[in-house]
Amino acid sequence: SCPLYITQDSWVWDILFPLFFGPSGEVERNAKLWKLLEEILGVTIVENEYVASKLAGIDFDTLYHPPNALFYYHSEKLNPKEIRDHRDEVFRRLFRHPSTMGGSKENVCSAVDVLQASGDKEYTVIHLSTSEVKKYMLQLNESTGKDHSASLEMGPDYVHSLLKPTGYLSHDIYTISGSGLDEIKPLFIDDKNAPVPNLETIKSSLGANIYLAVLADAYLGNPVDPMSLWITRMRYALGMKNTFVFTEKVGDEWVSYLEEAEDGSPMYLYNFEKLGAWVG
């Protein structure tokens, strides 16, 4: 295997640090941090491209590819289980380092504040995707052979069908990333079988929203949304249950078709043939 080099000024850190270790502007980028990140990610972090070229003996001008091309590269030598095992370990290690610096509105503490204010020990997060991802839904449906439109629309009947068997309809429900609360709220007001829960849209840092969603007792997401898939994979890596992202209708009820995996960690999330670029 070949070493993977990341420079200290790479765009990668602008994506990672707001979610872990950060916020980005508060992170002290020192030798201790780089060493820890090397251990977590399994990479070699160097000062700049010149240092990497000397270490590896390669010509960056010859081998350069646009940064976004890295997102779509997948080795044919790795099977979904090998990819899953590696990603799970990275997720578990990253999760130990939440974004706690800066002001409370910029870090994971804002999510903790929300839960403390409520007092309810059990809660659900509903991930409402923005309109930008809608145009990709048809592409995902064609790739998987299943219609996931309901997870994008997140209508009352869909939410009710998934949450009622879990018992979380009567507990706090938080929505993140997007709009649509007015469409969901009538479900709980009209439902005579459950009290109206605390229903609130959370507007805090991205890192806080991720931790709130990953640690939720139940999570309803959207498979076409890359951030929702990040959350889904982290939840499975940490052994969280009641994750509803890849769903299908069986009879009159909606169910997750990922829960059928024998070991509880579905390979489907890392099936490049089915998910393509959504494997990440």
mmCIF file of C-alpha atoms in Angstrom:
data_model
loop_
_atom_site.group_PDB
_atom_site.id
_atom_site.type_symbol
_atom_site.label_atom_id
_atom_site.label_comp_id
_atom_site.label_asym_id
_atom_site.label_seq_id
_atom_site.Cartn_x
_atom_site.Cartn_y
_atom_site.Cartn_z
ATOM 1 C CA SER A 1 0.000 0.000 0.000
ATOM 2 C CA CYS A 2 1.114 3.588 -0.669
ATOM 3 C CA PRO A 3 1.218 6.301 1.994
ATOM 4 C CA LEU A 4 -1.378 9.064 1.872
ATOM 5 C CA TYR A 5 0.031 12.535 2.447
ATOM 6 C CA ILE A 6 -2.017 15.541 3.596
ATOM 7 C CA THR A 7 -0.462 18.982 3.860
ATOM 8 C CA GLN A 8 -0.968 21.160 6.927
ATOM 9 C CA ASP A 9 -2.657 23.831 4.814
ATOM 10 C CA SER A 10 -5.011 21.386 3.075
ATOM 11 C CA TRP A 11 -8.704 22.172 2.482
ATOM 12 C CA VAL A 12 -9.434 18.916 4.334
ATOM 13 C CA TRP A 13 -9.004 20.647 7.703
ATOM 14 C CA ASP A 14 -11.510 23.369 6.811
ATOM 15 C CA ILE A 15 -14.107 20.589 6.499
ATOM 16 C CA LEU A 16 -13.011 18.495 9.481
ATOM 17 C CA PHE A 17 -12.287 21.084 12.182
ATOM 18 C CA PRO A 18 -15.754 22.669 12.360
ATOM 19 C CA LEU A 19 -17.061 19.171 13.172
ATOM 20 C CA PHE A 20 -14.260 17.860 15.399
ATOM 21 C CA PHE A 21 -11.483 19.537 17.420
ATOM 22 C CA GLY A 22 -12.650 23.048 16.439
ATOM 23 C CA PRO A 23 -14.235 25.344 15.516
ATOM 24 C CA SER A 24 -11.703 25.779 12.733
ATOM 25 C CA GLY A 25 -10.532 29.261 13.706
ATOM 26 C CA GLU A 26 -9.832 28.169 17.286
ATOM 27 C CA VAL A 27 -7.753 25.068 16.555
ATOM 28 C CA GLU A 28 -4.098 25.295 17.563
ATOM 29 C CA ARG A 29 -2.382 23.550 14.689
ATOM 30 C CA ASN A 30 0.700 22.177 16.404
ATOM 31 C CA ALA A 31 2.830 19.026 16.304
ATOM 32 C CA LYS A 32 0.675 17.325 18.960
ATOM 33 C CA LEU A 33 -2.500 17.798 16.897
ATOM 34 C CA TRP A 34 -0.882 16.592 13.660
ATOM 35 C CA LYS A 35 0.421 13.467 15.364
ATOM 36 C CA LEU A 36 -3.029 12.681 16.799
ATOM 37 C CA LEU A 37 -4.682 13.175 13.411
ATOM 38 C CA GLU A 38 -2.130 10.906 11.762
ATOM 39 C CA GLU A 39 -3.055 8.164 14.227
ATOM 40 C CA ILE A 40 -6.798 8.667 13.751
ATOM 41 C CA LEU A 41 -6.845 8.972 9.966
ATOM 42 C CA GLY A 42 -3.950 6.658 9.123
ATOM 43 C CA VAL A 43 -2.184 9.301 7.017
ATOM 44 C CA THR A 44 1.086 11.229 7.002
ATOM 45 C CA ILE A 45 0.711 14.986 7.534
ATOM 46 C CA VAL A 46 3.478 17.171 6.128
ATOM 47 C CA GLU A 47 4.138 20.895 6.093
ATOM 48 C CA ASN A 48 3.595 21.395 2.369
ATOM 49 C CA GLU A 49 3.639 19.715 -1.052
ATOM 50 C CA TYR A 50 7.392 20.230 -1.416
ATOM 51 C CA VAL A 51 8.075 18.116 1.694
ATOM 52 C CA ALA A 52 5.691 15.409 0.487
ATOM 53 C CA SER A 53 7.347 15.278 -2.933
ATOM 54 C CA LYS A 54 10.760 14.793 -1.318
ATOM 55 C CA LEU A 55 9.460 12.032 0.970
ATOM 56 C CA ALA A 56 7.589 10.140 -1.728
ATOM 57 C CA GLY A 57 9.843 10.955 -4.656
ATOM 58 C CA ILE A 58 6.923 12.061 -6.827
ATOM 59 C CA ASP A 59 6.240 15.009 -9.095
ATOM 60 C CA PHE A 60 3.053 16.755 -7.950
ATOM 61 C CA ASP A 61 2.744 18.700 -11.198
ATOM 62 C CA THR A 62 2.557 15.401 -13.096
ATOM 63 C CA LEU A 63 0.188 13.567 -10.727
ATOM 64 C CA TYR A 64 -2.066 16.470 -9.723
ATOM 65 C CA HIS A 65 -5.819 15.858 -9.734
ATOM 66 C CA PRO A 66 -8.556 18.333 -8.706
ATOM 67 C CA PRO A 67 -9.354 17.961 -4.968
ATOM 68 C CA ASN A 68 -12.977 16.973 -5.600
ATOM 69 C CA ALA A 69 -11.768 14.013 -7.681
ATOM 70 C CA LEU A 70 -10.535 12.398 -4.484
ATOM 71 C CA PHE A 71 -14.125 12.016 -3.282
ATOM 72 C CA TYR A 72 -14.926 9.684 -6.171
ATOM 73 C CA TYR A 73 -11.862 7.459 -6.119
ATOM 74 C CA HIS A 74 -12.417 3.903 -4.933
ATOM 75 C CA SER A 75 -9.925 1.085 -5.038
ATOM 76 C CA GLU A 76 -11.181 -2.052 -6.753
ATOM 77 C CA LYS A 77 -9.032 -4.052 -4.322
ATOM 78 C CA LEU A 78 -11.241 -3.152 -1.346
ATOM 79 C CA ASN A 79 -14.604 -4.771 -0.664
ATOM 80 C CA PRO A 80 -17.446 -3.052 1.248
ATOM 81 C CA LYS A 81 -16.557 -4.800 4.524
ATOM 82 C CA GLU A 82 -12.960 -3.589 4.408
ATOM 83 C CA ILE A 83 -14.108 -0.044 3.693
ATOM 84 C CA ARG A 84 -16.697 -0.243 6.490
ATOM 85 C CA ASP A 85 -14.219 -1.573 9.051
ATOM 86 C CA HIS A 86 -11.734 1.220 8.315
ATOM 87 C CA ARG A 87 -14.366 3.981 8.289
ATOM 88 C CA ASP A 88 -15.968 2.749 11.514
ATOM 89 C CA GLU A 89 -12.663 2.939 13.339
ATOM 90 C CA VAL A 90 -12.023 6.469 12.045
ATOM 91 C CA PHE A 91 -15.531 7.578 13.023
ATOM 92 C CA ARG A 92 -15.192 6.187 16.540
ATOM 93 C CA ARG A 93 -11.873 7.948 17.070
ATOM 94 C CA LEU A 94 -13.054 11.261 15.652
ATOM 95 C CA PHE A 95 -16.175 11.201 17.791
ATOM 96 C CA ARG A 96 -14.007 11.352 20.929
ATOM 97 C CA HIS A 97 -12.918 14.853 19.935
ATOM 98 C CA PRO A 98 -15.994 17.086 19.659
ATOM 99 C CA SER A 99 -15.728 20.717 18.643
ATOM 100 C CA THR A 100 -15.677 22.385 22.097
ATOM 101 C CA MET A 101 -13.665 25.574 21.591
ATOM 102 C CA GLY A 102 -14.918 29.059 20.785
ATOM 103 C CA GLY A 103 -18.301 30.419 21.862
ATOM 104 C CA SER A 104 -21.143 28.132 22.869
ATOM 105 C CA LYS A 105 -23.014 28.940 19.647
ATOM 106 C CA GLU A 106 -20.057 27.742 17.579
ATOM 107 C CA ASN A 107 -19.426 24.377 19.190
ATOM 108 C CA VAL A 108 -21.074 21.188 20.335
ATOM 109 C CA CYS A 109 -22.133 22.759 23.644
ATOM 110 C CA SER A 110 -25.090 24.388 21.892
ATOM 111 C CA ALA A 111 -26.571 20.915 21.362
ATOM 112 C CA VAL A 112 -26.035 20.054 25.026
ATOM 113 C CA ASP A 113 -27.766 23.290 26.027
ATOM 114 C CA VAL A 114 -30.823 22.301 23.994
ATOM 115 C CA LEU A 115 -31.125 18.939 25.753
ATOM 116 C CA GLN A 116 -30.550 20.377 29.219
ATOM 117 C CA ALA A 117 -33.217 23.019 28.674
ATOM 118 C CA SER A 118 -35.769 20.353 27.800
ATOM 119 C CA GLY A 119 -35.054 17.798 30.495
ATOM 120 C CA ASP A 120 -36.371 14.946 28.331
ATOM 121 C CA LYS A 121 -33.778 12.172 28.328
ATOM 122 C CA GLU A 122 -35.067 10.662 25.064
ATOM 123 C CA TYR A 123 -35.406 12.465 21.765
ATOM 124 C CA THR A 124 -35.600 12.134 17.992
ATOM 125 C CA VAL A 125 -33.801 14.143 15.298
ATOM 126 C CA ILE A 126 -35.435 14.637 11.906
ATOM 127 C CA HIS A 127 -33.006 15.745 9.201
ATOM 128 C CA LEU A 128 -34.818 18.004 6.753
ATOM 129 C CA SER A 129 -32.718 18.294 3.628
ATOM 130 C CA THR A 130 -32.348 21.521 1.703
ATOM 131 C CA SER A 131 -33.658 22.013 -1.811
ATOM 132 C CA GLU A 132 -30.152 21.721 -3.295
ATOM 133 C CA VAL A 133 -30.147 17.943 -2.917
ATOM 134 C CA LYS A 134 -33.528 17.334 -4.545
ATOM 135 C CA LYS A 135 -32.087 17.224 -8.062
ATOM 136 C CA TYR A 136 -29.985 14.194 -7.122
ATOM 137 C CA MET A 137 -32.863 12.061 -5.839
ATOM 138 C CA LEU A 138 -33.746 10.605 -9.250
ATOM 139 C CA GLN A 139 -30.110 9.598 -9.762
ATOM 140 C CA LEU A 140 -30.012 7.780 -6.413
ATOM 141 C CA ASN A 141 -33.350 6.075 -7.050
ATOM 142 C CA GLU A 142 -32.109 4.760 -10.393
ATOM 143 C CA SER A 143 -28.859 3.539 -8.862
ATOM 144 C CA THR A 144 -30.484 1.698 -5.942
ATOM 145 C CA GLY A 145 -33.642 0.551 -7.710
ATOM 146 C CA LYS A 146 -35.751 1.989 -4.880
ATOM 147 C CA ASP A 147 -37.799 5.168 -4.523
ATOM 148 C CA HIS A 148 -36.509 7.286 -1.618
ATOM 149 C CA SER A 149 -38.684 10.327 -2.308
ATOM 150 C CA ALA A 150 -40.557 9.933 0.971
ATOM 151 C CA SER A 151 -37.365 10.497 2.969
ATOM 152 C CA LEU A 152 -36.839 13.780 1.147
ATOM 153 C CA GLU A 153 -40.434 14.937 1.568
ATOM 154 C CA MET A 154 -40.535 13.800 5.206
ATOM 155 C CA GLY A 155 -44.328 14.024 5.329
ATOM 156 C CA PRO A 156 -46.441 13.411 8.454
ATOM 157 C CA ASP A 157 -47.558 9.895 7.485
ATOM 158 C CA TYR A 158 -43.963 8.864 6.805
ATOM 159 C CA VAL A 159 -42.680 10.259 10.116
ATOM 160 C CA HIS A 160 -45.558 8.760 12.058
ATOM 161 C CA SER A 161 -45.132 5.310 10.495
ATOM 162 C CA LEU A 162 -41.443 5.143 11.418
ATOM 163 C CA LEU A 163 -41.603 6.652 14.894
ATOM 164 C CA LYS A 164 -44.771 5.159 16.350
ATOM 165 C CA PRO A 165 -43.331 1.597 16.734
ATOM 166 C CA THR A 166 -40.297 3.042 18.571
ATOM 167 C CA GLY A 167 -42.382 4.793 21.230
ATOM 168 C CA TYR A 168 -40.674 8.134 20.622
ATOM 169 C CA LEU A 169 -43.689 10.031 19.315
ATOM 170 C CA SER A 170 -44.326 11.312 22.832
ATOM 171 C CA HIS A 171 -40.748 12.508 23.369
ATOM 172 C CA ASP A 172 -38.900 15.593 22.171
ATOM 173 C CA ILE A 173 -38.399 15.901 18.423
ATOM 174 C CA TYR A 174 -35.814 18.226 16.908
ATOM 175 C CA THR A 175 -35.410 19.124 13.260
ATOM 176 C CA ILE A 176 -32.074 20.154 11.756
ATOM 177 C CA SER A 177 -30.864 21.504 8.411
ATOM 178 C CA GLY A 178 -33.697 22.976 6.431
ATOM 179 C CA SER A 179 -37.354 23.852 6.666
ATOM 180 C CA GLY A 180 -40.593 21.946 6.749
ATOM 181 C CA LEU A 181 -41.564 22.109 10.428
ATOM 182 C CA ASP A 182 -45.059 23.351 9.551
ATOM 183 C CA GLU A 183 -45.664 20.167 7.567
ATOM 184 C CA ILE A 184 -44.595 17.883 10.397
ATOM 185 C CA LYS A 185 -46.157 19.661 13.360
ATOM 186 C CA PRO A 186 -49.831 18.921 12.526
ATOM 187 C CA LEU A 187 -49.093 15.217 12.797
ATOM 188 C CA PHE A 188 -48.439 15.492 16.505
ATOM 189 C CA ILE A 189 -51.230 17.932 17.200
ATOM 190 C CA ASP A 190 -53.799 15.704 15.475
ATOM 191 C CA ASP A 191 -52.526 12.426 16.916
ATOM 192 C CA LYS A 192 -54.923 11.523 19.766
ATOM 193 C CA ASN A 193 -52.795 8.556 20.823
ATOM 194 C CA ALA A 194 -49.777 10.561 21.936
ATOM 195 C CA PRO A 195 -49.230 13.854 23.766
ATOM 196 C CA VAL A 196 -47.755 16.751 21.812
ATOM 197 C CA PRO A 197 -43.963 16.598 22.253
ATOM 198 C CA ASN A 198 -41.520 19.454 22.381
ATOM 199 C CA LEU A 199 -41.036 20.070 18.653
ATOM 200 C CA GLU A 200 -38.247 22.494 17.821
ATOM 201 C CA THR A 201 -35.994 23.434 14.911
ATOM 202 C CA ILE A 202 -32.354 23.597 15.997
ATOM 203 C CA LYS A 203 -30.228 26.380 14.524
ATOM 204 C CA SER A 204 -26.724 25.854 15.836
ATOM 205 C CA SER A 205 -23.300 24.959 14.498
ATOM 206 C CA LEU A 206 -22.946 22.078 12.058
ATOM 207 C CA GLY A 207 -20.777 20.176 14.533
ATOM 208 C CA ALA A 208 -23.431 20.524 17.234
ATOM 209 C CA ASN A 209 -26.164 19.313 14.895
ATOM 210 C CA ILE A 210 -24.113 16.248 13.995
ATOM 211 C CA TYR A 211 -23.577 15.269 17.628
ATOM 212 C CA LEU A 212 -27.237 15.908 18.420
ATOM 213 C CA ALA A 213 -28.252 13.627 15.528
ATOM 214 C CA VAL A 214 -25.682 10.883 16.127
ATOM 215 C CA LEU A 215 -26.643 10.541 19.791
ATOM 216 C CA ALA A 216 -30.412 10.705 19.214
ATOM 217 C CA ASP A 217 -32.589 7.769 20.287
ATOM 218 C CA ALA A 218 -34.077 7.835 16.786
ATOM 219 C CA TYR A 219 -32.871 9.528 13.616
ATOM 220 C CA LEU A 220 -34.790 10.135 10.392
ATOM 221 C CA GLY A 221 -32.546 11.214 7.525
ATOM 222 C CA ASN A 222 -32.314 11.459 3.782
ATOM 223 C CA PRO A 223 -30.001 9.172 1.751
ATOM 224 C CA VAL A 224 -29.372 11.758 -0.963
ATOM 225 C CA ASP A 225 -27.931 14.232 1.560
ATOM 226 C CA PRO A 226 -24.161 13.629 2.110
ATOM 227 C CA MET A 227 -24.261 15.011 5.660
ATOM 228 C CA SER A 228 -27.156 12.729 6.534
ATOM 229 C CA LEU A 229 -25.092 9.761 5.319
ATOM 230 C CA TRP A 230 -22.162 10.901 7.481
ATOM 231 C CA ILE A 231 -24.490 10.862 10.472
ATOM 232 C CA THR A 232 -25.927 7.477 9.479
ATOM 233 C CA ARG A 233 -22.510 5.835 9.222
ATOM 234 C CA MET A 234 -21.411 7.331 12.531
ATOM 235 C CA ARG A 235 -24.542 6.036 14.244
ATOM 236 C CA TYR A 236 -23.905 2.508 12.980
ATOM 237 C CA ALA A 237 -20.231 2.751 13.933
ATOM 238 C CA LEU A 238 -21.294 3.649 17.490
ATOM 239 C CA GLY A 239 -24.015 0.992 17.676
ATOM 240 C CA MET A 240 -26.986 3.396 17.731
ATOM 241 C CA LYS A 241 -30.394 1.933 16.893
ATOM 242 C CA ASN A 242 -33.514 3.340 15.212
ATOM 243 C CA THR A 243 -31.733 4.867 12.215
ATOM 244 C CA PHE A 244 -34.182 5.462 9.370
ATOM 245 C CA VAL A 245 -32.514 6.706 6.186
ATOM 246 C CA PHE A 246 -32.747 3.994 3.536
ATOM 247 C CA THR A 247 -36.394 3.045 3.820
ATOM 248 C CA GLU A 248 -39.079 1.215 1.897
ATOM 249 C CA LYS A 249 -42.774 0.625 2.337
ATOM 250 C CA VAL A 250 -43.843 -2.844 3.438
ATOM 251 C CA GLY A 251 -47.623 -3.113 3.374
ATOM 252 C CA ASP A 252 -48.905 0.062 4.990
ATOM 253 C CA GLU A 253 -45.783 0.751 7.046
ATOM 254 C CA TRP A 254 -42.394 2.274 6.341
ATOM 255 C CA VAL A 255 -39.318 0.362 7.534
ATOM 256 C CA SER A 256 -35.547 0.640 7.261
ATOM 257 C CA TYR A 257 -34.138 -1.949 4.898
ATOM 258 C CA LEU A 258 -30.643 -1.545 6.398
ATOM 259 C CA GLU A 259 -31.675 -3.210 9.652
ATOM 260 C CA GLU A 260 -31.721 -6.612 7.924
ATOM 261 C CA ALA A 261 -27.904 -6.976 7.937
ATOM 262 C CA GLU A 262 -26.773 -9.984 9.960
ATOM 263 C CA ASP A 263 -24.082 -8.191 11.956
ATOM 264 C CA GLY A 264 -26.067 -4.989 12.512
ATOM 265 C CA SER A 265 -23.614 -2.981 10.410
ATOM 266 C CA PRO A 266 -25.020 -3.060 6.879
ATOM 267 C CA MET A 267 -22.563 -3.276 4.008
ATOM 268 C CA TYR A 268 -25.088 -1.402 1.860
ATOM 269 C CA LEU A 269 -23.722 1.918 3.130
ATOM 270 C CA TYR A 270 -20.399 1.053 1.493
ATOM 271 C CA ASN A 271 -21.699 -0.650 -1.660
ATOM 272 C CA PHE A 272 -20.156 1.417 -4.466
ATOM 273 C CA GLU A 273 -22.127 -0.495 -7.112
ATOM 274 C CA LYS A 274 -25.416 0.626 -5.538
ATOM 275 C CA LEU A 275 -24.525 4.026 -4.060
ATOM 276 C CA GLY A 276 -21.730 5.236 -6.309
ATOM 277 C CA ALA A 277 -20.546 8.680 -5.204
ATOM 278 C CA TRP A 278 -22.747 8.463 -2.094
ATOM 279 C CA VAL A 279 -20.275 6.015 -0.570
ATOM 280 C CA GLY A 280 -18.108 9.106 -0.037
#
